[in-house]
Amino acid sequence: MNTTSIKKIIMDKGIQPSHHRIKIYEYLLNHHTHPTVDMIYKEISKEIPTLSRTTVYNTLSIFLEKGLISSITIDENEVRYDYNTTPHAHFKCIKCGNIYDIPLDTKLFKKKTIKGHKIIEQHIYFKGICKNCLKKMQS
Amino acid sequence: MNTTSIKKIIMDKGIQPSHHRIKIYEYLLNHHTHPTVDMIYKEISKEIPTLSRTTVYNTLSIFLEKGLISSITIDENEVRYDYNTTPHAHFKCIKCGNIYDIPLDTKLFKKKTIKGHKIIEQHIYFKGICKNCLKKMQS
DNA sequence: ATCATTGCAAACACTTTGCATACGC
DNA sequence: GCGTATGCAAAGTGTTTGCAATGAT
């Protein structure tokens, strides 16, 4: 996707498309690895050496607030970010650390309430050993 | 449940039933509120003023490791603990902060693999507005 | 006496905040 | 020139670690 299209998506959410913001969103679009703040910071720093972690935090907060991206918490300690805002599940491998998208079409996602409570968000994730690591362990 | 039974449950998991450990497990058994370390610490401190947070952390780590309790991460920042180790979902109210157990009998819980990945743990949680808070908002 | 448990204080890691600077229109 | 975005440094918060002191058998 080119910079012009990215800029448009950002602006459509009512966010000023500054250079840094474009770069950060572009990174999320091109790396579906559910990166942490630090991963994003380290990578974009290579291009923009003056970038600060604060800007990454600020930018991701704005993106979240405006619904441009979503966040997931599988690791207890750090938040991960996802360009994908549609409901889906995640699988985290305890061996390699990779996080995979799991496009579940469970009826759960369609529920509006549960046990009388009104659902606003729902999160489903798995932890285990991924396909690739299983293969490595067998050989 | 009396102290003798609690002591037995702890010992059955291969854990020395020290006074502090018994108190902490007892607290979890009697408060199904999915408390944080701090909630447990503050409450038991009333009875045992010399208790330190480190001991609460240590104890909960041992309990987790031995499979006596489970932990959940709904709040991004802090871990919550659950006496219940059987698979079930949780609902967190964004108004009152309460966390409710949701005894789902979804087929998800029965799966051993998903998309070729081997499942070891699975977590399902919801965020929204609970029954009680909905009622309050209407009146 | 010995070994495990406990507790303090410092260190850590992630995140937020306050405020001054710099940038873009 | 003005207003927002950025960046630094410090503070905040939950958790872990190192090590000494305490406690139980």
Short mmCIF file of C-alpha atoms (C1' of nucleotides) in Angstrom, two decimals:
data_model
loop_
_atom_site.label_atom_id
_atom_site.label_comp_id
_atom_site.label_asym_id
_atom_site.label_seq_id
_atom_site.Cartn_x
_atom_site.Cartn_y
_atom_site.Cartn_z
CA MET A 1 0.00 0.00 0.00
CA ASN A 2 1.34 3.43 -0.90
CA THR A 3 1.82 6.38 1.42
CA THR A 4 -1.10 8.28 -0.07
CA SER A 5 -3.56 5.49 0.72
CA ILE A 6 -2.16 5.10 4.22
CA LYS A 7 -2.45 8.82 4.81
CA LYS A 8 -6.07 8.68 3.72
CA ILE A 9 -6.93 5.82 6.10
CA ILE A 10 -5.40 7.73 9.00
CA MET A 11 -7.17 10.97 8.12
CA ASP A 12 -10.48 9.16 7.73
CA LYS A 13 -10.27 8.34 11.42
CA GLY A 14 -9.79 12.01 12.23
CA ILE A 15 -6.08 11.73 12.96
CA GLN A 16 -3.46 14.17 11.66
CA PRO A 17 -1.18 12.15 9.38
CA SER A 18 2.21 13.25 10.61
CA HIS A 19 5.31 11.60 9.23
CA HIS A 20 5.83 9.51 12.38
CA ARG A 21 2.23 8.43 12.52
CA ILE A 22 2.30 7.31 8.92
CA LYS A 23 5.46 5.29 9.53
CA ILE A 24 4.03 3.60 12.59
CA TYR A 25 0.78 2.68 10.91
CA GLU A 26 2.66 1.49 7.85
CA TYR A 27 4.76 -0.75 10.08
CA LEU A 28 1.66 -2.35 11.56
CA LEU A 29 0.18 -2.89 8.12
CA ASN A 30 3.34 -4.57 6.87
CA HIS A 31 4.16 -6.63 9.96
CA HIS A 32 1.29 -8.77 11.14
CA THR A 33 3.38 -10.00 14.03
CA HIS A 34 1.41 -8.20 16.77
CA PRO A 35 4.47 -6.21 17.76
CA THR A 36 5.15 -4.60 21.12
CA VAL A 37 5.94 -0.91 21.50
CA ASP A 38 9.60 -1.79 21.70
CA MET A 39 9.61 -3.78 18.48
CA ILE A 40 7.99 -0.91 16.65
CA TYR A 41 10.31 1.60 18.27
CA LYS A 42 13.49 -0.34 17.51
CA GLU A 43 12.54 -0.96 13.89
CA ILE A 44 11.43 2.55 12.98
CA SER A 45 14.36 4.05 14.88
CA LYS A 46 16.61 2.67 12.17
CA GLU A 47 14.94 4.99 9.70
CA ILE A 48 14.20 7.85 12.06
CA PRO A 49 17.01 7.88 14.64
CA THR A 50 15.51 10.75 16.61
CA LEU A 51 12.28 8.82 17.25
CA SER A 52 11.39 8.48 20.92
CA ARG A 53 9.47 5.76 22.68
CA THR A 54 7.08 8.42 23.97
CA THR A 55 6.01 9.19 20.43
CA VAL A 56 5.36 5.53 19.75
CA TYR A 57 3.28 5.29 22.92
CA ASN A 58 1.41 8.49 22.10
CA THR A 59 0.74 7.48 18.55
CA LEU A 60 -0.50 4.01 19.41
CA SER A 61 -2.78 5.48 22.08
CA ILE A 62 -4.33 7.81 19.55
CA PHE A 63 -4.73 5.01 17.01
CA LEU A 64 -6.42 2.84 19.64
CA GLU A 65 -8.67 5.62 20.83
CA LYS A 66 -9.83 6.38 17.29
CA GLY A 67 -10.35 2.72 16.47
CA LEU A 68 -7.67 2.54 13.80
CA ILE A 69 -5.93 -0.41 15.44
CA SER A 70 -6.57 -2.82 18.30
CA SER A 71 -4.47 -4.05 21.17
CA ILE A 72 -4.07 -7.48 22.68
CA THR A 73 -2.62 -8.67 25.96
CA ILE A 74 -1.35 -12.21 25.87
CA ASP A 75 1.93 -11.60 27.55
CA GLU A 76 1.18 -10.52 31.05
CA ASN A 77 3.71 -7.76 30.92
CA GLU A 78 3.51 -5.95 27.62
CA VAL A 79 0.78 -4.86 25.25
CA ARG A 80 0.81 -5.90 21.62
CA TYR A 81 -0.74 -4.03 18.73
CA ASP A 82 -2.75 -5.27 15.80
CA TYR A 83 -3.69 -3.47 12.59
CA ASN A 84 -6.70 -5.78 12.46
CA THR A 85 -9.72 -4.44 14.33
CA THR A 86 -12.17 -7.17 13.35
CA PRO A 87 -12.84 -9.89 15.94
CA HIS A 88 -10.47 -12.83 15.74
CA ALA A 89 -8.52 -15.05 18.08
CA HIS A 90 -4.79 -15.39 18.67
CA PHE A 91 -2.40 -18.22 19.31
CA LYS A 92 0.88 -17.62 21.08
CA CYS A 93 3.64 -20.20 20.85
CA ILE A 94 5.45 -20.69 24.14
CA LYS A 95 8.52 -21.97 22.27
CA CYS A 96 9.21 -19.37 19.60
CA GLY A 97 7.04 -16.57 20.94
CA ASN A 98 5.27 -16.00 17.64
CA ILE A 99 1.65 -14.93 17.71
CA TYR A 100 -0.64 -16.27 15.01
CA ASP A 101 -4.06 -15.04 13.96
CA ILE A 102 -6.85 -17.57 14.34
CA PRO A 103 -9.88 -16.58 12.25
CA LEU A 104 -12.55 -18.27 14.34
CA ASP A 105 -16.10 -18.09 13.15
CA THR A 106 -17.48 -19.04 16.53
CA LYS A 107 -20.96 -18.09 17.56
CA LEU A 108 -19.33 -16.42 20.55
CA PHE A 109 -18.30 -13.46 18.44
CA LYS A 110 -21.90 -12.80 17.49
CA LYS A 111 -23.22 -12.60 21.01
CA LYS A 112 -24.26 -9.16 22.26
CA THR A 113 -24.84 -10.20 25.85
CA ILE A 114 -23.81 -13.08 28.06
CA LYS A 115 -25.45 -14.09 31.34
CA GLY A 116 -27.22 -10.72 31.25
CA HIS A 117 -23.98 -8.72 30.93
CA LYS A 118 -23.58 -6.43 27.92
CA ILE A 119 -20.56 -7.39 25.82
CA ILE A 120 -18.42 -4.61 24.39
CA GLU A 121 -15.18 -6.48 23.71
CA GLN A 122 -14.29 -10.12 23.59
CA HIS A 123 -10.92 -11.77 23.54
CA ILE A 124 -9.98 -15.33 22.81
CA TYR A 125 -6.45 -16.57 22.82
CA PHE A 126 -4.55 -19.80 23.05
CA LYS A 127 -1.12 -20.66 24.28
CA GLY A 128 0.74 -23.75 23.22
CA ILE A 129 3.25 -25.01 20.71
CA CYS A 130 2.85 -23.90 17.14
CA LYS A 131 2.86 -26.04 14.04
CA ASN A 132 6.42 -25.07 13.12
CA CYS A 133 7.90 -25.77 16.54
CA LEU A 134 6.09 -29.13 16.69
CA LYS A 135 7.71 -30.03 13.39
CA LYS A 136 11.15 -29.03 14.65
CA MET A 137 10.72 -31.09 17.81
CA GLN A 138 9.91 -34.23 15.83
CA SER A 139 13.00 -34.03 13.67
CA MET B 1 -13.71 -25.22 54.61
CA ASN B 2 -11.58 -25.81 57.67
CA THR B 3 -7.85 -25.34 58.00
CA THR B 4 -7.14 -29.06 58.07
CA SER B 5 -8.82 -29.62 54.69
CA ILE B 6 -7.04 -26.61 53.20
CA LYS B 7 -3.73 -27.87 54.49
CA LYS B 8 -4.40 -31.24 52.89
CA ILE B 9 -5.19 -29.71 49.48
CA ILE B 10 -1.97 -27.74 49.56
CA MET B 11 0.12 -30.71 50.63
CA ASP B 12 -1.47 -32.88 47.94
CA LYS B 13 0.13 -30.58 45.39
CA GLY B 14 3.52 -31.11 46.99
CA ILE B 15 3.64 -27.72 48.69
CA GLN B 16 4.71 -27.17 52.31
CA PRO B 17 1.67 -25.78 54.11
CA SER B 18 3.21 -22.85 55.95
CA HIS B 19 0.96 -20.52 57.89
CA HIS B 20 1.18 -17.79 55.24
CA ARG B 21 0.52 -20.18 52.40
CA ILE B 22 -2.57 -21.53 54.11
CA LYS B 23 -3.90 -18.02 54.68
CA ILE B 24 -3.33 -17.01 51.09
CA TYR B 25 -4.99 -20.11 49.67
CA GLU B 26 -7.84 -19.73 52.12
CA TYR B 27 -8.33 -16.18 50.93
CA LEU B 28 -8.60 -17.32 47.32
CA LEU B 29 -11.08 -20.01 48.28
CA ASN B 30 -13.27 -17.56 50.14
CA HIS B 31 -13.06 -14.64 47.72
CA HIS B 32 -13.96 -15.56 44.18
CA THR B 33 -13.23 -12.03 43.06
CA HIS B 34 -10.09 -12.84 41.06
CA PRO B 35 -8.00 -10.63 43.30
CA THR B 36 -4.71 -8.98 42.44
CA VAL B 37 -1.56 -9.46 44.51
CA ASP B 38 -2.26 -6.16 46.17
CA MET B 39 -5.80 -7.05 47.19
CA ILE B 40 -4.58 -10.28 48.75
CA TYR B 41 -1.67 -8.51 50.43
CA LYS B 42 -3.78 -5.69 51.86
CA GLU B 43 -6.43 -8.03 53.22
CA ILE B 44 -4.17 -10.61 54.83
CA SER B 45 -1.91 -7.87 56.21
CA LYS B 46 -4.73 -6.96 58.56
CA GLU B 47 -4.33 -10.34 60.21
CA ILE B 48 -0.59 -10.73 59.71
CA PRO B 49 0.91 -7.23 59.87
CA THR B 50 4.45 -8.46 59.14
CA LEU B 51 3.39 -10.01 55.82
CA SER B 52 5.39 -8.76 52.86
CA ARG B 53 4.35 -8.43 49.26
CA THR B 54 7.30 -10.62 48.31
CA THR B 55 5.80 -13.51 50.22
CA VAL B 56 2.50 -13.06 48.43
CA TYR B 57 4.32 -13.05 45.07
CA ASN B 58 6.40 -16.06 46.03
CA THR B 59 3.45 -18.02 47.31
CA LEU B 60 1.27 -17.34 44.31
CA SER B 61 4.13 -18.32 41.99
CA ILE B 62 4.49 -21.64 43.77
CA PHE B 63 0.73 -22.23 43.69
CA LEU B 64 0.66 -21.50 39.96
CA GLU B 65 3.66 -23.66 39.22
CA LYS B 66 2.15 -26.60 41.07
CA GLY B 67 -1.24 -26.13 39.45
CA LEU B 68 -3.08 -25.29 42.64
CA ILE B 69 -4.48 -22.06 41.24
CA SER B 70 -4.64 -20.28 37.89
CA SER B 71 -3.93 -16.75 36.79
CA ILE B 72 -5.76 -14.48 34.40
CA THR B 73 -4.77 -11.28 32.67
CA ILE B 74 -7.69 -9.08 31.76
CA ASP B 75 -6.29 -5.84 33.01
CA GLU B 76 -3.27 -5.06 30.90
CA ASN B 77 -1.23 -4.11 33.89
CA GLU B 78 -1.79 -6.54 36.72
CA VAL B 79 -2.27 -10.25 37.07
CA ARG B 80 -5.29 -11.70 38.82
CA TYR B 81 -5.51 -15.03 40.59
CA ASP B 82 -8.22 -17.65 40.56
CA TYR B 83 -8.71 -20.65 42.85
CA ASN B 84 -10.52 -22.29 39.94
CA THR B 85 -8.22 -24.21 37.61
CA THR B 86 -10.91 -25.69 35.39
CA PRO B 87 -11.47 -23.98 32.03
CA HIS B 88 -14.00 -21.18 32.13
CA ALA B 89 -14.39 -17.69 30.75
CA HIS B 90 -14.44 -14.33 32.51
CA PHE B 91 -16.37 -11.11 32.16
CA LYS B 92 -14.94 -7.83 33.37
CA CYS B 93 -17.23 -4.87 33.91
CA ILE B 94 -15.67 -1.61 32.75
CA LYS B 95 -17.94 0.33 35.12
CA CYS B 96 -17.55 -1.38 38.48
CA GLY B 97 -14.41 -3.39 37.74
CA ASN B 98 -15.91 -6.65 38.97
CA ILE B 99 -14.88 -9.85 37.26
CA TYR B 100 -17.50 -12.56 36.85
CA ASP B 101 -17.04 -16.22 36.03
CA ILE B 102 -18.71 -17.35 32.83
CA PRO B 103 -19.12 -21.15 32.77
CA LEU B 104 -19.08 -21.62 29.00
CA ASP B 105 -19.54 -25.10 27.66
CA THR B 106 -18.20 -24.14 24.28
CA LYS B 107 -16.66 -26.71 22.02
CA LEU B 108 -13.59 -24.51 22.00
CA PHE B 109 -12.57 -25.80 25.40
CA LYS B 110 -12.49 -29.33 24.13
CA LYS B 111 -10.13 -28.70 21.25
CA LYS B 112 -6.61 -30.09 21.59
CA THR B 113 -5.22 -28.38 18.50
CA ILE B 114 -6.20 -25.46 16.34
CA LYS B 115 -4.92 -24.78 12.81
CA GLY B 116 -2.26 -27.39 13.49
CA HIS B 117 -0.99 -25.70 16.66
CA LYS B 118 -1.03 -27.69 19.89
CA ILE B 119 -3.18 -26.00 22.54
CA ILE B 120 -1.93 -26.00 26.12
CA GLU B 121 -3.93 -23.13 27.56
CA GLN B 122 -6.92 -21.20 26.36
CA HIS B 123 -8.37 -17.96 27.58
CA ILE B 124 -11.67 -16.36 26.83
CA TYR B 125 -12.78 -13.13 28.35
CA PHE B 126 -15.28 -10.40 27.77
CA LYS B 127 -15.35 -6.75 28.66
CA GLY B 128 -18.50 -4.74 28.92
CA ILE B 129 -21.13 -3.57 31.36
CA CYS B 130 -22.39 -6.05 33.87
CA LYS B 131 -25.99 -6.86 34.72
CA ASN B 132 -25.87 -4.85 37.94
CA CYS B 133 -24.42 -1.73 36.38
CA LEU B 134 -26.92 -1.91 33.52
CA LYS B 135 -29.73 -1.97 36.07
CA LYS B 136 -28.30 1.04 37.91
CA MET B 137 -27.99 3.01 34.67
CA GLN B 138 -31.65 2.45 33.83
CA SER B 139 -32.95 3.74 37.12
"C1'" DA C 1 21.86 -27.37 63.37
"C1'" DT C 2 19.91 -27.36 59.14
"C1'" DC C 3 17.10 -26.11 55.55
"C1'" DA C 4 13.15 -23.74 53.82
"C1'" DT C 5 10.38 -19.66 54.29
"C1'" DT C 6 10.05 -14.90 54.90
"C1'" DG C 7 11.01 -9.91 54.31
"C1'" DC C 8 13.46 -5.88 53.13
"C1'" DA C 9 15.41 -3.00 49.75
"C1'" DA C 10 17.03 -2.44 45.43
"C1'" DA C 11 16.59 -3.42 40.73
"C1'" DC C 12 13.71 -4.12 36.61
"C1'" DA C 13 10.52 -3.49 32.82
"C1'" DC C 14 6.76 -1.31 30.83
"C1'" DT C 15 4.16 2.81 30.70
"C1'" DT C 16 2.69 7.59 31.81
"C1'" DT C 17 3.43 12.42 32.78
"C1'" DG C 18 5.25 17.25 32.66
"C1'" DC C 19 7.23 20.37 30.24
"C1'" DA C 20 10.24 22.46 26.93
"C1'" DT C 21 11.52 22.26 22.05
"C1'" DA C 22 10.77 21.82 17.28
"C1'" DC C 23 8.12 21.30 13.37
"C1'" DG C 24 4.46 22.09 9.82
"C1'" DC C 25 1.01 24.79 7.78
"C1'" DG D 1 3.43 32.98 14.20
"C1'" DC D 2 0.55 29.53 16.09
"C1'" DG D 3 -0.79 25.21 17.44
"C1'" DT D 4 0.20 20.57 17.48
"C1'" DA D 5 3.54 16.82 17.47
"C1'" DT D 6 7.71 15.37 19.41
"C1'" DG D 7 11.26 14.09 22.82
"C1'" DC D 8 13.65 14.03 27.04
"C1'" DA D 9 13.83 12.97 31.72
"C1'" DA D 10 11.57 11.79 35.71
"C1'" DA D 11 8.05 9.48 38.00
"C1'" DG D 12 4.79 5.67 38.53
"C1'" DT D 13 3.39 0.84 38.93
"C1'" DG D 14 3.58 -4.05 39.05
"C1'" DT D 15 6.96 -7.57 39.55
"C1'" DT D 16 11.48 -9.89 40.34
"C1'" DT D 17 15.89 -10.55 42.57
"C1'" DG D 18 19.68 -10.87 46.10
"C1'" DC D 19 20.56 -11.65 50.34
"C1'" DA D 20 20.13 -11.60 55.22
"C1'" DA D 21 17.12 -12.89 59.03
"C1'" DT D 22 13.86 -15.74 60.87
"C1'" DG D 23 11.38 -19.93 61.84
"C1'" DA D 24 10.32 -24.84 62.03
"C1'" DT D 25 11.65 -29.49 62.81
#
